[in-house]
Coordinates of C-alpha atoms and ligand atoms in Angstrom, one line a residue:
M1 CA 0.0 0.0 0.1
R2 CA 1.1 3.7 -0.4
M3 CA 0.1 6.5 1.7
Y4 CA -0.2 8.5 -1.5
D5 CA -2.8 6.5 -3.0
I6 CA -5.1 6.3 0.3
I7 CA -4.7 10.0 0.8
Q8 CA -5.8 10.5 -2.8
K9 CA -8.6 8.2 -2.6
K10 CA -10.1 9.8 0.5
R11 CA -9.4 13.4 -1.1
D12 CA -11.7 12.2 -4.1
G13 CA -14.4 10.9 -1.8
G14 CA -13.9 7.1 -1.8
V15 CA -14.4 4.7 0.9
L16 CA -11.4 3.2 2.7
S17 CA -11.1 -0.4 3.4
E18 CA -10.6 -1.8 7.1
A19 CA -7.2 -3.1 5.9
E20 CA -6.2 0.7 4.7
I21 CA -7.2 2.3 7.6
Q22 CA -5.1 -0.2 9.9
W23 CA -2.1 0.1 7.9
V24 CA -2.2 3.7 8.1
I25 CA -2.7 3.9 11.9
D26 CA 0.3 1.0 12.4
G27 CA 2.7 3.1 10.1
Y28 CA 1.7 6.3 11.5
V29 CA 2.2 5.2 15.4
R30 CA 5.8 3.2 14.1
G31 CA 6.8 6.4 12.7
E32 CA 6.8 5.3 9.2
I33 CA 4.1 7.7 8.0
P34 CA 5.0 11.4 8.4
D35 CA 3.0 14.0 10.1
Y36 CA 2.9 15.6 6.7
Q37 CA 1.1 13.1 5.1
M38 CA -1.2 12.1 8.1
A39 CA -2.2 15.7 8.3
A40 CA -3.2 15.6 4.7
L41 CA -5.3 12.4 5.1
N42 CA -6.8 14.0 8.1
M43 CA -8.0 17.1 6.2
A44 CA -9.5 14.8 3.4
I45 CA -11.2 12.8 6.0
Y46 CA -12.5 16.5 7.7
F47 CA -13.9 17.5 4.0
R48 CA -15.0 14.3 2.6
G49 CA -16.2 12.2 6.0
M50 CA -16.5 8.8 6.7
N51 CA -19.3 6.4 6.9
L52 CA -20.0 4.3 9.9
E53 CA -17.8 1.3 8.9
E54 CA -14.7 3.4 8.2
T55 CA -15.2 5.1 11.3
T56 CA -15.7 1.7 13.1
A57 CA -12.7 0.6 11.6
L58 CA -10.7 3.8 12.5
T59 CA -12.0 3.3 15.9
F60 CA -11.0 -0.1 16.8
A61 CA -7.5 0.5 15.2
V62 CA -6.9 3.6 17.9
R63 CA -8.2 1.3 20.4
D64 CA -5.6 -1.7 19.3
S65 CA -2.7 0.8 18.5
G66 CA -1.5 0.1 22.4
E67 CA -2.4 -2.0 25.3
C68 CA -5.8 -2.9 26.3
L69 CA -6.5 -3.0 30.0
D70 CA -7.7 -5.8 31.7
F71 CA -10.1 -4.8 34.4
S72 CA -11.6 -8.3 35.1
D73 CA -9.8 -8.5 38.5
I74 CA -11.9 -5.6 39.7
N75 CA -15.2 -7.1 41.3
G76 CA -18.4 -5.7 40.0
L77 CA -19.6 -3.8 37.2
R78 CA -17.4 -1.2 36.0
V79 CA -18.8 2.4 34.6
D80 CA -17.4 5.2 32.9
K81 CA -18.4 8.5 32.2
H82 CA -17.1 10.8 29.5
S83 CA -17.8 14.3 28.3
T84 CA -16.8 15.4 24.8
G85 CA -15.3 18.7 26.3
G86 CA -17.1 21.7 27.9
V87 CA -16.4 25.2 29.8
G88 CA -17.0 24.9 33.5
D89 CA -17.8 21.1 33.1
K90 CA -16.9 19.4 36.5
T91 CA -19.6 16.8 36.6
S92 CA -17.2 13.9 36.7
L93 CA -15.9 15.2 40.0
V94 CA -19.4 15.1 41.2
V95 CA -21.0 11.8 39.1
T96 CA -18.4 9.5 39.9
P97 CA -18.2 9.6 43.6
I98 CA -22.2 9.7 43.8
V99 CA -22.4 6.2 41.7
A100 CA -19.6 5.0 43.3
S101 CA -21.2 5.7 46.9
L102 CA -24.2 3.4 45.4
G103 CA -22.0 0.4 44.7
V104 CA -20.8 0.5 41.2
K105 CA -17.0 0.5 40.5
V106 CA -15.5 3.7 38.8
A107 CA -12.5 3.0 37.0
K108 CA -11.7 6.0 35.1
M109 CA -9.0 7.3 32.9
S110 CA -9.8 11.1 32.1
G111 CA -7.8 13.6 30.0
R112 CA -6.4 17.1 30.4
G113 CA -7.8 20.5 28.9
L114 CA -8.1 20.6 24.9
G115 CA -8.2 24.0 23.4
H116 CA -10.8 25.8 25.2
T117 CA -12.3 23.1 27.0
G118 CA -11.4 22.0 30.5
G119 CA -9.9 18.6 31.8
T120 CA -10.9 16.3 35.0
I121 CA -7.0 15.4 35.3
D122 CA -6.0 19.3 35.4
K123 CA -8.6 19.8 37.9
L124 CA -7.8 17.1 40.4
E125 CA -4.3 18.0 40.1
A126 CA -5.6 21.4 41.7
I127 CA -5.9 19.4 45.1
P128 CA -2.5 19.2 46.5
G129 CA -0.8 16.0 46.7
F130 CA -3.4 14.3 44.3
R131 CA -1.6 11.7 41.9
T132 CA -3.3 11.2 38.6
D133 CA 0.0 9.0 37.4
L134 CA -0.8 5.6 39.4
P135 CA 0.7 2.3 38.5
I136 CA -2.1 0.4 37.0
D137 CA -1.8 -2.2 39.8
E138 CA -2.4 0.8 42.6
F139 CA -5.5 2.0 40.5
K140 CA -6.8 -1.4 40.6
K141 CA -6.5 -2.0 44.3
I142 CA -7.9 1.3 45.4
V143 CA -11.0 0.8 42.8
N144 CA -11.7 -2.7 44.7
K145 CA -11.0 -1.4 47.9
I146 CA -13.5 1.9 48.0
G147 CA -14.9 1.5 44.6
I148 CA -13.4 4.6 42.6
A149 CA -10.2 5.8 41.5
I150 CA -9.3 8.6 38.4
V151 CA -6.1 8.7 36.4
G152 CA -4.7 10.4 33.6
Q153 CA -4.5 8.1 30.4
S154 CA -1.1 6.0 30.7
A155 CA 1.4 6.4 27.6
E156 CA 0.5 3.0 26.4
L157 CA -3.2 3.3 26.1
A158 CA -4.3 4.2 22.4
P159 CA -1.0 6.0 21.6
A160 CA -2.5 6.8 18.1
D161 CA -4.9 9.1 19.5
K162 CA -2.3 11.0 21.5
L163 CA -0.3 11.6 18.2
L164 CA -3.3 12.2 16.1
Y165 CA -4.9 14.8 18.7
A166 CA -1.5 16.4 18.5
L167 CA -1.7 16.8 15.0
R168 CA -5.2 17.6 14.7
D169 CA -5.2 20.6 17.5
V170 CA -2.5 22.4 14.9
T171 CA -4.0 21.6 11.5
A172 CA -7.6 22.8 12.2
T173 CA -9.2 19.2 12.1
V174 CA -10.4 18.6 15.7
D175 CA -14.0 19.2 14.8
S176 CA -14.4 16.4 12.3
L177 CA -17.0 14.0 13.5
P178 CA -15.3 10.7 12.5
L179 CA -12.0 12.1 14.0
I180 CA -13.8 12.7 17.3
V181 CA -15.6 9.3 17.4
S182 CA -12.4 7.4 17.0
S183 CA -10.5 9.6 19.2
I184 CA -12.9 9.4 22.2
M185 CA -14.3 5.7 21.6
G186 CA -10.5 4.7 20.6
K187 CA -9.6 5.4 24.2
K188 CA -12.7 4.5 26.0
L189 CA -12.5 0.9 24.7
A190 CA -9.0 0.6 25.5
A191 CA -10.1 0.6 29.0
D192 CA -12.0 -2.3 30.1
D193 CA -15.1 -0.9 31.5
D194 CA -18.6 -2.4 31.3
C195 CA -21.1 0.5 30.7
I196 CA -20.2 4.0 29.2
V197 CA -22.3 7.3 29.6
L198 CA -21.3 10.0 27.2
D199 CA -22.3 13.5 27.6
V200 CA -22.4 14.8 24.3
K201 CA -22.2 18.7 24.4
T202 CA -23.9 21.1 21.7
G203 CA -23.6 24.6 21.5
S204 CA -20.8 27.3 21.3
G205 CA -18.8 26.0 24.0
S206 CA -18.6 22.5 22.3
F207 CA -17.0 20.9 19.2
M208 CA -20.2 20.1 17.5
K209 CA -22.1 23.3 17.6
T210 CA -25.3 22.1 16.2
P211 CA -28.0 19.7 18.3
E212 CA -28.3 17.5 14.8
K213 CA -24.4 17.3 14.6
S214 CA -24.2 16.4 18.2
R215 CA -26.9 14.0 17.9
E216 CA -25.0 12.3 15.1
L217 CA -21.8 12.2 16.8
A218 CA -23.7 10.5 19.9
S219 CA -25.4 8.1 18.0
W220 CA -22.2 6.9 16.1
M221 CA -20.2 6.5 19.6
V222 CA -23.1 4.5 21.0
E223 CA -23.5 2.3 18.0
I224 CA -19.6 1.7 17.8
G225 CA -19.3 1.2 21.8
K226 CA -22.3 -1.3 21.5
R227 CA -20.4 -3.1 18.5
A228 CA -17.4 -3.3 20.9
G229 CA -19.8 -4.9 23.5
K230 CA -20.2 -2.0 26.0
R231 CA -23.7 -1.1 27.5
M232 CA -24.1 2.5 26.0
R233 CA -26.1 5.3 26.4
A234 CA -25.5 9.4 25.6
L235 CA -26.9 12.6 26.8
I236 CA -27.1 15.4 24.5
T237 CA -26.6 18.4 26.8
D238 CA -26.3 22.3 26.3
M239 CA -23.0 23.8 26.2
G240 CA -24.4 27.3 24.8
R241 CA -23.8 28.4 28.5
P242 CA -21.2 27.4 30.7
L243 CA -22.0 24.7 33.5
G244 CA -22.5 26.2 36.8
F245 CA -20.4 29.3 37.9
A246 CA -16.9 28.2 38.3
I247 CA -14.4 28.2 35.2
G248 CA -11.0 27.0 35.9
N249 CA -9.3 24.4 38.1
T250 CA -9.5 25.1 42.1
V251 CA -12.8 27.2 41.4
E252 CA -14.3 24.2 39.8
V253 CA -13.1 21.5 42.4
V254 CA -14.7 23.9 45.0
E255 CA -17.8 24.2 42.9
A256 CA -18.1 20.3 42.7
I257 CA -17.7 19.8 46.3
E258 CA -20.4 22.7 47.2
T259 CA -22.7 20.5 44.7
L260 CA -21.7 17.2 46.7
Q261 CA -22.9 19.2 49.8
G262 CA -26.0 20.0 47.9
K263 CA -25.5 23.5 47.5
G264 CA -24.4 23.5 44.0
P265 CA -25.6 25.5 41.2
K266 CA -28.9 24.2 39.5
D267 CA -28.1 23.5 36.0
L268 CA -25.0 21.5 37.4
T269 CA -26.9 19.8 40.1
E270 CA -29.6 18.8 37.5
L271 CA -26.9 17.6 35.1
C272 CA -25.2 15.4 37.6
I273 CA -28.3 13.8 38.8
A274 CA -29.4 12.8 35.4
L275 CA -25.7 11.6 34.6
S276 CA -25.7 9.6 37.9
A277 CA -29.2 8.0 37.1
H278 CA -28.3 7.0 33.8
I279 CA -25.3 5.3 34.6
L280 CA -26.7 3.5 37.8
N281 CA -29.8 2.5 35.3
L282 CA -27.5 1.2 32.9
A283 CA -25.5 -0.5 35.5
E284 CA -29.1 -2.3 36.5
K285 CA -29.3 -0.8 39.7
G286 CA -32.9 -0.2 39.3
E287 CA -35.6 2.0 36.8
Y288 CA -34.7 5.4 35.9
A289 CA -36.7 7.1 38.5
E290 CA -35.5 5.0 41.3
C291 CA -32.0 5.7 40.3
E292 CA -32.4 9.3 40.3
R293 CA -33.8 9.3 43.9
M294 CA -30.9 7.3 44.8
A295 CA -28.6 9.8 43.5
K296 CA -30.4 12.6 45.2
E297 CA -30.4 10.7 48.1
A298 CA -26.4 10.2 47.9
I299 CA -26.1 13.9 48.1
E300 CA -28.5 14.6 50.7
N301 CA -26.8 11.7 53.1
G302 CA -23.4 13.1 52.5
S303 CA -22.2 9.7 51.2
A304 CA -21.3 10.9 48.0
L305 CA -19.0 13.9 49.5
Q306 CA -17.5 11.2 51.8
K307 CA -16.6 8.9 49.0
F308 CA -15.2 11.7 47.0
A309 CA -12.9 12.5 50.1
E310 CA -12.0 8.8 50.3
M311 CA -10.7 8.9 46.8
V312 CA -8.8 11.8 47.3
S313 CA -7.2 10.8 50.4
A314 CA -6.5 6.9 48.6
Q315 CA -4.6 9.1 45.7
G316 CA -2.4 11.1 48.1
G317 CA -4.3 14.2 48.6
D318 CA -5.8 15.2 52.0
G319 CA -9.5 14.3 52.2
E320 CA -10.2 17.0 55.1
W321 CA -9.8 19.7 52.3
I322 CA -12.9 18.1 50.3
L323 CA -14.6 18.3 53.7
H324 CA -13.6 21.7 54.6
P325 CA -13.1 23.3 51.1
E326 CA -12.3 26.6 52.6
K327 CA -8.7 25.4 53.1
F328 CA -8.0 25.6 49.1
P329 CA -5.8 28.8 48.3
K330 CA -7.2 31.8 46.5
A331 CA -5.4 33.4 43.6
T332 CA -3.4 36.5 44.6
Y333 CA -5.1 38.7 42.3
S334 CA -9.1 39.1 41.5
Y335 CA -10.5 41.5 39.2
T336 CA -14.4 42.4 38.6
V337 CA -15.8 42.8 35.1
C338 CA -18.9 44.7 35.1
A339 CA -21.6 44.8 32.6
K340 CA -21.4 48.1 30.2
E341 CA -25.3 48.4 29.7
S342 CA -28.8 47.3 31.4
G343 CA -30.6 44.4 30.2
Y344 CA -31.1 40.6 29.8
I345 CA -28.1 38.5 29.3
V346 CA -29.5 36.5 26.1
G347 CA -26.8 34.7 25.0
V348 CA -23.2 34.2 25.3
D349 CA -20.2 32.7 23.3
T350 CA -19.1 30.1 25.8
E351 CA -16.0 29.1 23.9
S352 CA -14.8 32.8 24.2
Y353 CA -15.5 32.4 28.2
G354 CA -13.0 29.4 27.9
V355 CA -10.6 31.0 26.1
A356 CA -11.0 33.8 28.5
S357 CA -10.1 31.2 31.6
L358 CA -6.9 30.1 29.4
I359 CA -5.3 34.0 29.0
L360 CA -5.8 34.0 33.0
G361 CA -3.8 30.8 33.3
A362 CA -6.1 28.1 33.7
G363 CA -5.2 26.2 30.6
R364 CA -2.4 25.9 28.3
N365 CA -1.3 27.6 25.0
T366 CA 1.3 25.3 24.4
K367 CA 1.9 21.7 25.4
E368 CA 4.6 22.8 27.9
D369 CA 2.7 25.6 29.7
V370 CA 2.2 24.9 33.2
I371 CA -1.3 25.5 34.8
D372 CA -2.1 27.9 37.6
P373 CA -4.6 25.8 39.3
T374 CA -6.3 29.0 41.2
A375 CA -6.5 31.0 37.9
G376 CA -10.1 31.1 36.4
I377 CA -13.5 32.8 36.4
Y378 CA -16.5 33.0 38.7
L379 CA -19.5 34.2 37.0
K380 CA -21.9 36.5 38.5
A381 CA -24.6 36.7 35.9
K382 CA -25.7 33.9 33.6
T383 CA -28.0 34.0 30.5
G384 CA -31.3 35.0 31.4
D385 CA -30.4 37.1 34.3
Y386 CA -31.1 41.0 34.5
V387 CA -28.0 43.1 35.0
N388 CA -27.9 46.8 35.2
A389 CA -24.8 48.8 33.6
G390 CA -22.1 48.6 36.2
D391 CA -23.3 45.3 37.9
P392 CA -20.5 42.8 38.3
I393 CA -20.9 39.9 35.8
A394 CA -17.7 37.8 36.6
E395 CA -14.9 37.7 39.1
L396 CA -11.4 37.0 37.5
Y397 CA -8.8 35.3 39.5
S398 CA -5.2 34.9 38.5
E399 CA -1.3 34.6 39.7
K400 CA -0.4 37.3 37.5
Q401 CA -2.2 40.6 36.5
T402 CA -1.5 40.7 32.9
G403 CA -4.3 38.6 31.8
F404 CA -7.3 40.8 33.4
A405 CA -7.8 43.3 30.3
Q406 CA -7.4 40.9 27.7
A407 CA -10.0 38.5 29.3
E408 CA -12.5 41.2 30.3
E409 CA -12.6 42.3 26.6
R410 CA -12.9 38.3 25.6
L411 CA -16.0 38.0 28.3
L412 CA -17.7 41.2 27.4
A413 CA -17.5 40.7 23.6
A414 CA -18.8 37.4 24.2
T415 CA -21.8 38.5 26.3
R416 CA -24.9 39.7 24.4
I417 CA -27.5 41.9 26.4
S418 CA -30.9 42.8 25.1
A419 CA -34.1 44.6 26.2
T420 CA -36.2 41.3 25.9
A421 CA -35.7 38.3 28.3
P422 CA -34.3 35.1 26.4
K423 CA -36.4 32.1 26.1
A424 CA -35.4 29.3 28.7
E425 CA -33.9 26.6 26.8
P426 CA -33.6 23.0 28.2
L427 CA -30.4 21.7 29.6
I428 CA -30.7 18.0 28.4
L429 CA -31.7 18.0 24.9
D430 CA -32.1 14.4 24.0
I431 CA -30.8 10.7 25.2
V432 CA -29.5 8.4 22.6
E433 CA -29.5 4.7 23.6
Ligands
URA501 N1 -12.0 14.7 23.1 C1 -11.3 13.6 22.8 O1 -10.7 13.0 23.2 N2 -11.1 13.5 21.5 C2 -11.4 14.7 20.4 O2 -11.4 14.6 19.3 C3 -12.4 15.5 21.1 C4 -12.8 15.7 22.4

């Protein structure tokens, strides 16, 4: 086979065979196919797309590009939850202890922030001492003992995705349906979980900007997961506004703790309860309504918060910080962004909110950047709220003062204010089985 012929075939709208796809991924991981040819193929896929069969073959090739984990020595059903990436999305920190406190096993591999979106591993690393790089045996031991552990993706798991993602990130090929499906599901299928619930984001803060595209993404991921023998479900949820009020790392951990204490923002709490209930239902813990009741109770009786503290202690952090979040350090500097005019906030460009938090130091502009855990944004007003000119709409936090002006400019430009109140939009748009 020749890479040239495969690029040409896809460029001209052809359908690649399973053997061709496998050959490309093997060659790329071995370093035999150079980045420029892989980038050209990604761009051809971006414009020409792939059918479900090609996308399945690509996903399985990504999965098989490295080690596939064996969790059979973890007793009981293992569940996973994965978001396609959002702004202020700290649901994993809330949902995983809820379901673990109710008896399902959470053996979770999470990612770091990508582009304007945050990542669970960066958030957990805002807890001093928390180790996200546990050896696999220690990881499994903790899951067996306390029912939950969350670690970063090991170097051996789906290495094709690491290479492909870094290349897509710099060649404007991230938001391609078959490339997102194979990236997410390639990694998920390499870990040995039984049930996977996907939170597929839609709207201005997500990679798929329309509900139609997000639905298609969800149904392909669900279908491919089922083909690999997993129990699958996906929720399509709105990312046309940040989730909760906190965007950043420490601020999001604190907001997740508040949610586990039963005093979290309404939207975040609603989504966390729904995701937990779907996971429990998929794991056969009961009918959906019963699972929803159990998830709410795990918050009310404190068992989910306790489980989060247990996980933090088991992974090297201090569980007392979870029970007393006032211990978390605050950023040295803060700055208040105020509305320039009066009216209702009728909509925001969520991606720009994510970029503003990167500017403050909460994310990376290059792979080498070191995150400032205390950097971020706390929103004082969200879509639907009425503000008067001069009212605070956001509090910015950072260890440096240099980003405030640029972040403020981004936030103000991204916030649309009008005299008429907007129509309330649902947070959960659809469920794909
Ligand atoms: N998250 C991933 O892991 N991969 C993508 O392509 C998009 C979101």
